[in-house]
Short mmCIF file of C-alpha atoms in Angstrom, two decimals:
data_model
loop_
_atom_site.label_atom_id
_atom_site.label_comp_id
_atom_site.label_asym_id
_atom_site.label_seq_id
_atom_site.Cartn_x
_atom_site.Cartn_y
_atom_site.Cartn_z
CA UNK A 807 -15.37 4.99 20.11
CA UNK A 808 -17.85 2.23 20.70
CA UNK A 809 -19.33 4.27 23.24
CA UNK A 810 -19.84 7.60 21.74
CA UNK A 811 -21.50 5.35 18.76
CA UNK A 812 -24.31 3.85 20.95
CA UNK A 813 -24.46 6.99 23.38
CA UNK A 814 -26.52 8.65 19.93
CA UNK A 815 -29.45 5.83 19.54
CA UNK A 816 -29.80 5.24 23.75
CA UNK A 817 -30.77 9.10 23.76
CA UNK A 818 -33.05 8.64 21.30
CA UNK A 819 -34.83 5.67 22.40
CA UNK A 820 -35.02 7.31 26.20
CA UNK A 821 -37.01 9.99 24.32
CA UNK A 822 -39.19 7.78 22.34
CA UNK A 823 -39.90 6.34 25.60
CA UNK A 824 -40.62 9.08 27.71
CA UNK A 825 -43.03 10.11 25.11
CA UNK A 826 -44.57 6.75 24.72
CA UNK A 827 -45.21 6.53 28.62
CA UNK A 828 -46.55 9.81 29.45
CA UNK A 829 -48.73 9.14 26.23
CA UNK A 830 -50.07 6.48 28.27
CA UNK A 831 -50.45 8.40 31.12
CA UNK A 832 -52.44 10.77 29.79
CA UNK A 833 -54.41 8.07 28.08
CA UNK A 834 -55.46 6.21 31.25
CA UNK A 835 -56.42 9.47 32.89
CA UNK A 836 -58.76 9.70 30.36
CA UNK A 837 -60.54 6.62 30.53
CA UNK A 838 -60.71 7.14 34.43
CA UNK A 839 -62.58 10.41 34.26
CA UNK A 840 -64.89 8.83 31.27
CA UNK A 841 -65.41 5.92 34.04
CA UNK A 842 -66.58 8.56 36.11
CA UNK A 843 -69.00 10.03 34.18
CA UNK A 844 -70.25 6.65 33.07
CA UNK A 845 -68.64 7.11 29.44
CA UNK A 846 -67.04 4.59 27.51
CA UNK A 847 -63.37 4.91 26.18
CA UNK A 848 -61.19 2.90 23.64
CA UNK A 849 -58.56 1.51 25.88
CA UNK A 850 -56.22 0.63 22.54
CA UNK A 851 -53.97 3.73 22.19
CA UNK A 852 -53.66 3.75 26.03
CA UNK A 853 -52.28 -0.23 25.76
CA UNK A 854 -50.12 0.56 22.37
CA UNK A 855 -48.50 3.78 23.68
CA UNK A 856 -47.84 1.51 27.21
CA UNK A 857 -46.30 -1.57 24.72
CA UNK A 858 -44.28 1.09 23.02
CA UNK A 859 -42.49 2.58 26.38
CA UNK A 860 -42.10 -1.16 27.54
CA UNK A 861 -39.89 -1.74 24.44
CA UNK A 862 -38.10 1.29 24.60
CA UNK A 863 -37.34 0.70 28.65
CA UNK A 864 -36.05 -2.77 27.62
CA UNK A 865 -33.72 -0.93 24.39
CA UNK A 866 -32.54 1.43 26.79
CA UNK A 867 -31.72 -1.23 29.84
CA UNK A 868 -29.59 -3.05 26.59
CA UNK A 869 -27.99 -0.03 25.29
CA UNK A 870 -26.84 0.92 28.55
CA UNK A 871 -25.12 -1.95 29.22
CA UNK A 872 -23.21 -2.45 25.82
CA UNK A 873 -22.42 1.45 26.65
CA UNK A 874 -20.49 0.29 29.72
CA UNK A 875 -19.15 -2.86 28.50
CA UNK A 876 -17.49 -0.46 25.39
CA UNK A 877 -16.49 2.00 28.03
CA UNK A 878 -14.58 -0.42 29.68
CA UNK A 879 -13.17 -2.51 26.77
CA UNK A 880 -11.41 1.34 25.54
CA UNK A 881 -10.03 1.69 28.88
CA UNK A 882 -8.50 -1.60 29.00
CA UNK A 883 -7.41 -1.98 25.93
CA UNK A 884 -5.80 1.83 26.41
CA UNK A 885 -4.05 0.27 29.25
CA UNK A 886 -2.52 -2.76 26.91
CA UNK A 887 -1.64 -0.69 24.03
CA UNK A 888 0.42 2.04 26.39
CA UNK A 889 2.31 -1.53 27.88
CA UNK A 890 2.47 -3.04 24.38
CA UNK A 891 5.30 -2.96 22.18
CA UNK A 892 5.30 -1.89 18.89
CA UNK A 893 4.86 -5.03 17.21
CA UNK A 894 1.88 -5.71 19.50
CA UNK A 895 0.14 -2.12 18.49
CA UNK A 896 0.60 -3.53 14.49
CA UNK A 897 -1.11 -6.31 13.36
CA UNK A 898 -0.11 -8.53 9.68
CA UNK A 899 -2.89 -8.58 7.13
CA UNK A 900 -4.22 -11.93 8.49
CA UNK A 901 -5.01 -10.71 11.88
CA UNK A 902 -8.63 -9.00 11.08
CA UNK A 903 -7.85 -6.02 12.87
CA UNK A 904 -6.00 -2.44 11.58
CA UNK A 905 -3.25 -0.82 12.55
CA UNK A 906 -1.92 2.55 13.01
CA UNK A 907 -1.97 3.70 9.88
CA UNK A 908 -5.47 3.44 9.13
CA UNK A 909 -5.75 -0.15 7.81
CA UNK A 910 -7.97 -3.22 8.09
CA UNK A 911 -7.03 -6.74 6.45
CA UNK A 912 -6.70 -6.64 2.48
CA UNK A 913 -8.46 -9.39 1.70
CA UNK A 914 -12.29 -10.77 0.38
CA UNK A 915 -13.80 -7.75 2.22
CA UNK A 916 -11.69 -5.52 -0.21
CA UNK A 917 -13.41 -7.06 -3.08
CA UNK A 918 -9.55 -9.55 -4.01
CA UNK A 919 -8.61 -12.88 -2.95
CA UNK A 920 -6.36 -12.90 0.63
CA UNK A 921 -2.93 -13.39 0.22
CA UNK A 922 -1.78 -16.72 1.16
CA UNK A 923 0.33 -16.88 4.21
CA UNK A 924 3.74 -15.63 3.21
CA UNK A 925 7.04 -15.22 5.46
CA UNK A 926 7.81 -11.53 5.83
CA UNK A 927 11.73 -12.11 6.38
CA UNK A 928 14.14 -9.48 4.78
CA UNK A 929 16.75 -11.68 2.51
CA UNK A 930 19.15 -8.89 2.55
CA UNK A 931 19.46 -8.55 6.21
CA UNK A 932 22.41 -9.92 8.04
CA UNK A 933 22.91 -13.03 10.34
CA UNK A 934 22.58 -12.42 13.88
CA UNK A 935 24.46 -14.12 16.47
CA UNK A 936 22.55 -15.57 19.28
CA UNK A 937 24.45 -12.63 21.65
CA UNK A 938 22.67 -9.94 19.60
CA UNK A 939 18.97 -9.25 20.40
CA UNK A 940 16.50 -9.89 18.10
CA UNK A 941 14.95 -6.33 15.92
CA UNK A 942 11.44 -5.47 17.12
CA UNK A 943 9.03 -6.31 13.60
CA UNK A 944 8.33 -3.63 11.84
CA UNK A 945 4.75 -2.02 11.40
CA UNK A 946 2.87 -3.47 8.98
CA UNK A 947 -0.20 -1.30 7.12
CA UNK A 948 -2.44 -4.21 5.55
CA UNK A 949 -5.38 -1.91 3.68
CA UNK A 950 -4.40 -0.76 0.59
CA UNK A 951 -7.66 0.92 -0.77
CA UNK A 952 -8.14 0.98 -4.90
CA UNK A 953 -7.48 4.26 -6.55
CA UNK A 954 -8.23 3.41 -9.90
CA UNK A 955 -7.76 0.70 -12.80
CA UNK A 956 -4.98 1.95 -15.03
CA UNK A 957 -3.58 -0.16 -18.09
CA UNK A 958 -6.31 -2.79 -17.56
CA UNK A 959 -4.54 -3.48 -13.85
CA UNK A 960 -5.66 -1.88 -10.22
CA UNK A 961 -4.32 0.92 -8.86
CA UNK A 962 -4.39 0.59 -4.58
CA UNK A 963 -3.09 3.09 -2.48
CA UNK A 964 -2.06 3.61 1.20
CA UNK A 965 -0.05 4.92 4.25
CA UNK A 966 3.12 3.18 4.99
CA UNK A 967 5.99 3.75 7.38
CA UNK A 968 9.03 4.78 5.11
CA UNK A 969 12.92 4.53 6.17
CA UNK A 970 12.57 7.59 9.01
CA UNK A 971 9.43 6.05 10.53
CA UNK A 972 7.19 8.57 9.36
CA UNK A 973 4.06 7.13 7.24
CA UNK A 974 4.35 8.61 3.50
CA UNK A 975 1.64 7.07 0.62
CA UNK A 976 2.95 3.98 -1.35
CA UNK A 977 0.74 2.69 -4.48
CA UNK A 978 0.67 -0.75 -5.79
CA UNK A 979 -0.33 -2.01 -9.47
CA UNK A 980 -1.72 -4.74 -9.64
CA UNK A 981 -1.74 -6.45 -13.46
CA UNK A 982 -4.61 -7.75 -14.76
CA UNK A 983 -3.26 -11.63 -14.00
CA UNK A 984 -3.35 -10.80 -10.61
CA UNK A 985 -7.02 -11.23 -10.30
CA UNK A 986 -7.15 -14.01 -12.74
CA UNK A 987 -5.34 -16.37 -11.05
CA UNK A 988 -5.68 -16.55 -7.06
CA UNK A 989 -3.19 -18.93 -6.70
CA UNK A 990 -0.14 -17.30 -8.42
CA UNK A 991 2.56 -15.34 -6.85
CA UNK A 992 4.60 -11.82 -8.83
CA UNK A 993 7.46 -10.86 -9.08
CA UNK A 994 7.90 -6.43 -7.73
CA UNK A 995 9.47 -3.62 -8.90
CA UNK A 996 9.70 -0.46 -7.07
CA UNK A 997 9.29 2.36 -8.81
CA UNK A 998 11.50 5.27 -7.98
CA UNK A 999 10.22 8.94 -8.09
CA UNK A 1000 12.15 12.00 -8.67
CA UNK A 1001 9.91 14.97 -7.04
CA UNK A 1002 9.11 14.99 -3.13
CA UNK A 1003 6.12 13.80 -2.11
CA UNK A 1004 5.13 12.44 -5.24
CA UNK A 1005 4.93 8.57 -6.73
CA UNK A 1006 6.53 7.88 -9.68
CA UNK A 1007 2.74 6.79 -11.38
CA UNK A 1008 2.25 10.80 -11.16
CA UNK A 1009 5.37 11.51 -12.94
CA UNK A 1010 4.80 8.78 -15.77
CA UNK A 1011 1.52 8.19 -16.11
CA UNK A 1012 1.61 6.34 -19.23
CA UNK A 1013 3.53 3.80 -16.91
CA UNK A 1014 1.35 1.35 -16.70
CA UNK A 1015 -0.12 1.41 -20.07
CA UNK A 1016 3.57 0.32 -21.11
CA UNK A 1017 3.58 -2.17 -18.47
CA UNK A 1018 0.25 -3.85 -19.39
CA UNK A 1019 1.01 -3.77 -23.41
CA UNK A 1020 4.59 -5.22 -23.01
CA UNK A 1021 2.99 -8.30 -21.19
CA UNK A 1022 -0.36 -8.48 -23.78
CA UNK A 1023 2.63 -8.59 -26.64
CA UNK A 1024 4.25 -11.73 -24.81
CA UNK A 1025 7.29 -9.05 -24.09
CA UNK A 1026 7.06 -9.42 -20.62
CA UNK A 1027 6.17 -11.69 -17.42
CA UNK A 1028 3.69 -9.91 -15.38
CA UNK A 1029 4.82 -8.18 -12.59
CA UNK A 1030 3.58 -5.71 -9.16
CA UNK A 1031 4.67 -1.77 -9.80
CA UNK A 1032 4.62 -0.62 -6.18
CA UNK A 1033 5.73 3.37 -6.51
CA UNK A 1034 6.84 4.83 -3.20
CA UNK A 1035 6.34 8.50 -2.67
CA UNK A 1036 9.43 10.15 -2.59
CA UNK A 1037 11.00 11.84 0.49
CA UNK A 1038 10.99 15.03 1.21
CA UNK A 1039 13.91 17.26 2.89
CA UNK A 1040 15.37 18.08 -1.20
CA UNK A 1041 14.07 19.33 -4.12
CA UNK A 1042 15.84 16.78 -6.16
CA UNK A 1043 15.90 13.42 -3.87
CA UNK A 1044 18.03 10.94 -6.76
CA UNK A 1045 20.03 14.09 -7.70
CA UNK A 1046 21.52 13.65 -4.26
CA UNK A 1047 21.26 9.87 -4.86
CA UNK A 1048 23.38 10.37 -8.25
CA UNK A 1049 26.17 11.93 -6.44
CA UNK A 1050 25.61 9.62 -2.81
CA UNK A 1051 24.71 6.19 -3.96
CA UNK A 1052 25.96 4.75 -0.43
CA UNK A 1053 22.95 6.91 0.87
CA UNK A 1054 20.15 5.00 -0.17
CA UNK A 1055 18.12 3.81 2.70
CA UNK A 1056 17.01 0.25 3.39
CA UNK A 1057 13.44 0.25 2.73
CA UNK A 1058 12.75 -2.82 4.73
CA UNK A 1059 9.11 -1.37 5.82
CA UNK A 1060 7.58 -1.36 2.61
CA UNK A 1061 9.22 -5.10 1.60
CA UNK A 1062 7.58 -6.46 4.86
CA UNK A 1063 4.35 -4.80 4.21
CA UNK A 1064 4.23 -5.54 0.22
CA UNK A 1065 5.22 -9.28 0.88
CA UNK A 1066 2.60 -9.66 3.81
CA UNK A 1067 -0.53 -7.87 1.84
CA UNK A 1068 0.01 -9.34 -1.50
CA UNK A 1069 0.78 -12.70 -2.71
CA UNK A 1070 4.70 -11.79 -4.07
CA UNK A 1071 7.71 -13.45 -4.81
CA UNK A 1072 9.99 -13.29 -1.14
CA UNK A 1073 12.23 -10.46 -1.53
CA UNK A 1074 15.01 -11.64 -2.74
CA UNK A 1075 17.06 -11.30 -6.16
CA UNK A 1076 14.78 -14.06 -7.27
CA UNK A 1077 11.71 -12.09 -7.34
CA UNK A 1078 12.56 -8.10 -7.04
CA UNK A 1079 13.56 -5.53 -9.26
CA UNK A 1080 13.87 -1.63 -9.50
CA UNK A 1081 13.05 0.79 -12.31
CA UNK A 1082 13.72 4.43 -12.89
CA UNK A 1083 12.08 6.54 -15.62
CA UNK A 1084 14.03 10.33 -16.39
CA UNK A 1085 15.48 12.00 -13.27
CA UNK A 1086 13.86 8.83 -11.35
CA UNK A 1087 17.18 6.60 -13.44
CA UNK A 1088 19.25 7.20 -11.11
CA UNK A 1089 17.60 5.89 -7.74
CA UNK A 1090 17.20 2.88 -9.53
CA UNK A 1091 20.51 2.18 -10.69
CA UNK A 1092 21.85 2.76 -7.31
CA UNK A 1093 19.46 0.30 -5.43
CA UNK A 1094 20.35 -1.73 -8.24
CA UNK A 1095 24.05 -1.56 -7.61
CA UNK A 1096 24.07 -0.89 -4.27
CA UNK A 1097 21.94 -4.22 -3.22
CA UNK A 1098 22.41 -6.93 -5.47
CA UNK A 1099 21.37 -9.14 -2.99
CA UNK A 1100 17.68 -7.90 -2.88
CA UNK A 1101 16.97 -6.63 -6.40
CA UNK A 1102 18.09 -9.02 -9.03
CA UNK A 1103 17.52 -6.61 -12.02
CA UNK A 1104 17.80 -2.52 -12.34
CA UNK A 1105 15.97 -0.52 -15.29
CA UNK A 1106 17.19 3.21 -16.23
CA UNK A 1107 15.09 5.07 -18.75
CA UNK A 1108 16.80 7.88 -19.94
CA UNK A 1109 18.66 9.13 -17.28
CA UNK A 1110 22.09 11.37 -16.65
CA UNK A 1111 24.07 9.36 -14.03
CA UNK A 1112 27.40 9.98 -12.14
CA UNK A 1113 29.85 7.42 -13.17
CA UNK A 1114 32.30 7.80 -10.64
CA UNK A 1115 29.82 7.97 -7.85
CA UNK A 1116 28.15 4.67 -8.92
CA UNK A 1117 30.96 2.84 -9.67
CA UNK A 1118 31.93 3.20 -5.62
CA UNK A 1119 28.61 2.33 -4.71
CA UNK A 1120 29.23 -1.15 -6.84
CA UNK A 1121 32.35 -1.75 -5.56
CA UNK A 1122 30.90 -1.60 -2.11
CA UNK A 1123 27.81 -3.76 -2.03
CA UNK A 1124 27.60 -6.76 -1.08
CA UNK A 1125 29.76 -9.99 -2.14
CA UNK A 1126 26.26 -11.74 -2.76
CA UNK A 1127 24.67 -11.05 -6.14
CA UNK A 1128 25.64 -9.62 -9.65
CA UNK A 1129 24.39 -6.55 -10.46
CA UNK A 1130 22.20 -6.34 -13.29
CA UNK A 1131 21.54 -3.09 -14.91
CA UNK A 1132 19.83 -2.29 -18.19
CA UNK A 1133 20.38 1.15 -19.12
CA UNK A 1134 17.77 2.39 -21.78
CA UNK A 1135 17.58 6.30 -23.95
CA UNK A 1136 15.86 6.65 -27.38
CA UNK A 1137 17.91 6.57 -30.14
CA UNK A 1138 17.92 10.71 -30.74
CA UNK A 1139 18.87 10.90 -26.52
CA UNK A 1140 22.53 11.25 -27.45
CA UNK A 1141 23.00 12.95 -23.93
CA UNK A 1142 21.68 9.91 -22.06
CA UNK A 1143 23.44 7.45 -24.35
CA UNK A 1144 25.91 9.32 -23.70
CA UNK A 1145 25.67 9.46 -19.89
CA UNK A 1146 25.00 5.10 -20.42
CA UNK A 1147 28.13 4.34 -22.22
CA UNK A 1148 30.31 6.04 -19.52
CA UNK A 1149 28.26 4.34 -16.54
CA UNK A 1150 29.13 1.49 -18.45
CA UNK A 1151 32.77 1.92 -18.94
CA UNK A 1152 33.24 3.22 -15.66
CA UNK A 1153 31.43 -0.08 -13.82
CA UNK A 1154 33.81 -2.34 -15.44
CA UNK A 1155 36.66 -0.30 -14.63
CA UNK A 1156 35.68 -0.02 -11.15
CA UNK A 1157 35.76 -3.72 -8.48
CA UNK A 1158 34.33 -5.67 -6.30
CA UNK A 1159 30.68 -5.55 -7.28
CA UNK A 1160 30.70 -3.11 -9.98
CA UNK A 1161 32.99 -5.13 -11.98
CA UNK A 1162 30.57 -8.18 -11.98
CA UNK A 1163 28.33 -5.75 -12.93
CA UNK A 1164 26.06 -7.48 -15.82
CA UNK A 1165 25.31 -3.78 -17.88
CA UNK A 1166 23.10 -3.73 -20.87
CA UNK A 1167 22.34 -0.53 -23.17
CA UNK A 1168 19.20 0.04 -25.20
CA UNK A 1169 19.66 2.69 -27.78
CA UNK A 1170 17.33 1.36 -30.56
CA UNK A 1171 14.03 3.30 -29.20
CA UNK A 1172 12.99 5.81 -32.23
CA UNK A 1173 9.30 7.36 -32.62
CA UNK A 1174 7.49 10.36 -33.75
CA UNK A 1175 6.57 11.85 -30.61
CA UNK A 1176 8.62 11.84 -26.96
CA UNK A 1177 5.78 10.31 -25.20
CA UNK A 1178 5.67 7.44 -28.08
CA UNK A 1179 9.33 6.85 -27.10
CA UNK A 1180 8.73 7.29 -23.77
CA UNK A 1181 6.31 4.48 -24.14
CA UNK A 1182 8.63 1.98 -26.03
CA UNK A 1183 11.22 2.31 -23.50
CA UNK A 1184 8.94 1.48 -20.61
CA UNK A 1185 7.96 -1.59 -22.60
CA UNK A 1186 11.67 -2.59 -22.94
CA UNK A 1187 12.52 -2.10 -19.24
CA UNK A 1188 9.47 -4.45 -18.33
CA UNK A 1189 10.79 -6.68 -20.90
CA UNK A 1190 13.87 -7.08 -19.17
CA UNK A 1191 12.37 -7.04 -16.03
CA UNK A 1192 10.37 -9.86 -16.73
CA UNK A 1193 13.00 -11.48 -18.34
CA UNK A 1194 15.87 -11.25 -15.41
CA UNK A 1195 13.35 -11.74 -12.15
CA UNK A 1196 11.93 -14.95 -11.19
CA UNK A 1197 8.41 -16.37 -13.45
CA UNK A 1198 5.26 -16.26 -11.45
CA UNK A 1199 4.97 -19.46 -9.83
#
């Protein structure tokens, strides 16, 4: 790369100095015929054109050298990234350098304060004896690049490796707090989408209005949003989630890569949640109950769940956590109260897990327009959001 960059301005300067010299040339042959003749010449343009292809030679001598020294820095650093391993190809966001999915360091260059340094360590992953070998660190994609400024808040977006290894586009939301204070840390929520290959911002874009009034009204702590795109491979990913709760992968990429860009709470119980609006409900609720030990609080909006399916899942996870779930519909969504109420009842039916389950139902949400309910019961779930995950420290 570095050398195809300078190869552009060495051509050019050769030129200029070709030109220059035989300028000069032509110059002196000049003044040695007026000589002849017993004429007088100006000898200036002969001594600027000769100053001008002395500069050029010396540009060209320099180019020509940082043209081999980049030649040979791409072929040995070829030869160390083919003998690398993957954790040596991907750098964190305090390296300075990018990685392969198109990032540089999110940080003062990106116009917001570095994250301090932060421990990348999954809290839901299991002890490891000293017998079993230690995982290779996942990729980490440390340039998020801003999209937008939604419900007062920025909206950054970029490329990171999902559960199959294959990049897909995350964005993050920022609230307006984040910028305010350099020094504070958030609590996340991930934001579940129902249509392949979209983010759940696309599907609900009044989210983050809802977000941003609920913590303006003193409703709610402020929090990240970080909406995954959705996978693709069915036309209705948490339709398939609704019926396989076991299923649901273990993002551990996009933890590692959210803790290490921004300054959040670890991931932990303490400091993540989940939230699901229409047919993204029931994604949430089954990261909610299927890892209690990495998302301390789950938000449904108006969803249609299966009960039976769900109430395995719970009884399932793991020993460590409680389950909390708030389940939220408008007051005239007798369907999804409907499909709440029997969640509900068939969680504390169920064991293990499930029956620890903490389940809460919202059913007071009542406006003149879907979108205006739509609106209260985002506000609600970031309510309890805020209200069940860690403060901002």
């Amino acid at each position: 790369m570095v050398r195809s960059l300078l190869l552009v301005p060495l051509l050019a300067v050769a030129g200029g100095g070709v030109w220059l010299a035989r300028g000069a040339l032509v110059r002196w042959r000049d003044l040695r015929v007026a000589e002849t003749y017993e004429l007088s010449g100006d000898q200036w343009p002969m001594l600027v054109r000769a100053a001008g292809a002395m500069v050029c030679g010396i540009c060209v001598t320099v180019l020509t050298l940082l043209t081999a020294v980049g030649a040979f820095g791409s072929l040995d650093g070829g030869a160390s990234g083919r003998t690398g391993s993957a954790a040596e190809r991907f750098e964190g966001s305090g390296t300075g350098a990018g990685n392969g999915f198109g990032g540089g360091v999110d940080g003062p260059a990106a116009g917001r304060p570095a994250a301090p340094p932060v421990e990348a360590v999954d809290a839901a992953a299991p002890a490891t004896s000293a017998s079993t070998p230690t995982p290779t660190p996942l990729p980490v994609a440390s340039r998020f690049d801003s999209v937008g400024h939604p419900g007062g808040g920025e909206l950054l977006q970029s490329a990171v490796p999902g559960p199959d290894g294959h990049p897909r586009n995350v964005r993050v939301w920022l609230p307006a707090q984040y910028a305010k204070d350099p020094n504070a840390r958030f609590p996340v929520v991930v934001m579940h989408a129902a249509t392949p290959r979209k983010t759940a911002d696309t599907e609900v874009p009044d989210v983050f209005e809802g977000l941003s009034s609920a913590v303006q009204s003193a409703r709610s702590k402020p929090f990240i949003l970080v909406a995954p795109e959705a996978p693709n491979g069915t036309a209705h990913p948490c339709e398939l989630v609704a019926a396989a709760p076991m299923a649901v992968a273990d993002d551990a990429a996009l933890r590692t890569t959210i803790a290490a860009t921004f300054r959040t709470l670890p991931p932990g119980p303490a400091g993540w949640g989940t939230l699901g609006v229409g047919d993204g409900a029931p994604c949430a609720a089954a990261a909610g109950l299927a890892r209690p030990d990495l998302y301390g609080a789950a938000a449904a909006v108006s969803g249609r769940y299966d009960p039976a399916a769900l109430a395995r899942t719970g009884a399932e996870a793991p020993a460590v956590g409680t389950p909390r779930l708030l389940l939220a519909a408008g007051k005239a969504d007798t369907a999804g109260l409907d499909a709440a109420r029997k969640l509900q009842s068939a969680l504390r039916g169920g064991t293990g897990a499930a029956a620890r389950a903490e389940v809460r139902i919202s059913d007071n949400a009542t406006d003149y327009s879907a979108d205006r309910i739509r609106l209260r019961l985002v506000r609600q779930a970031a309510q309890y959001l805020g209200e069940t995950l860690g403060k901002a420290s």
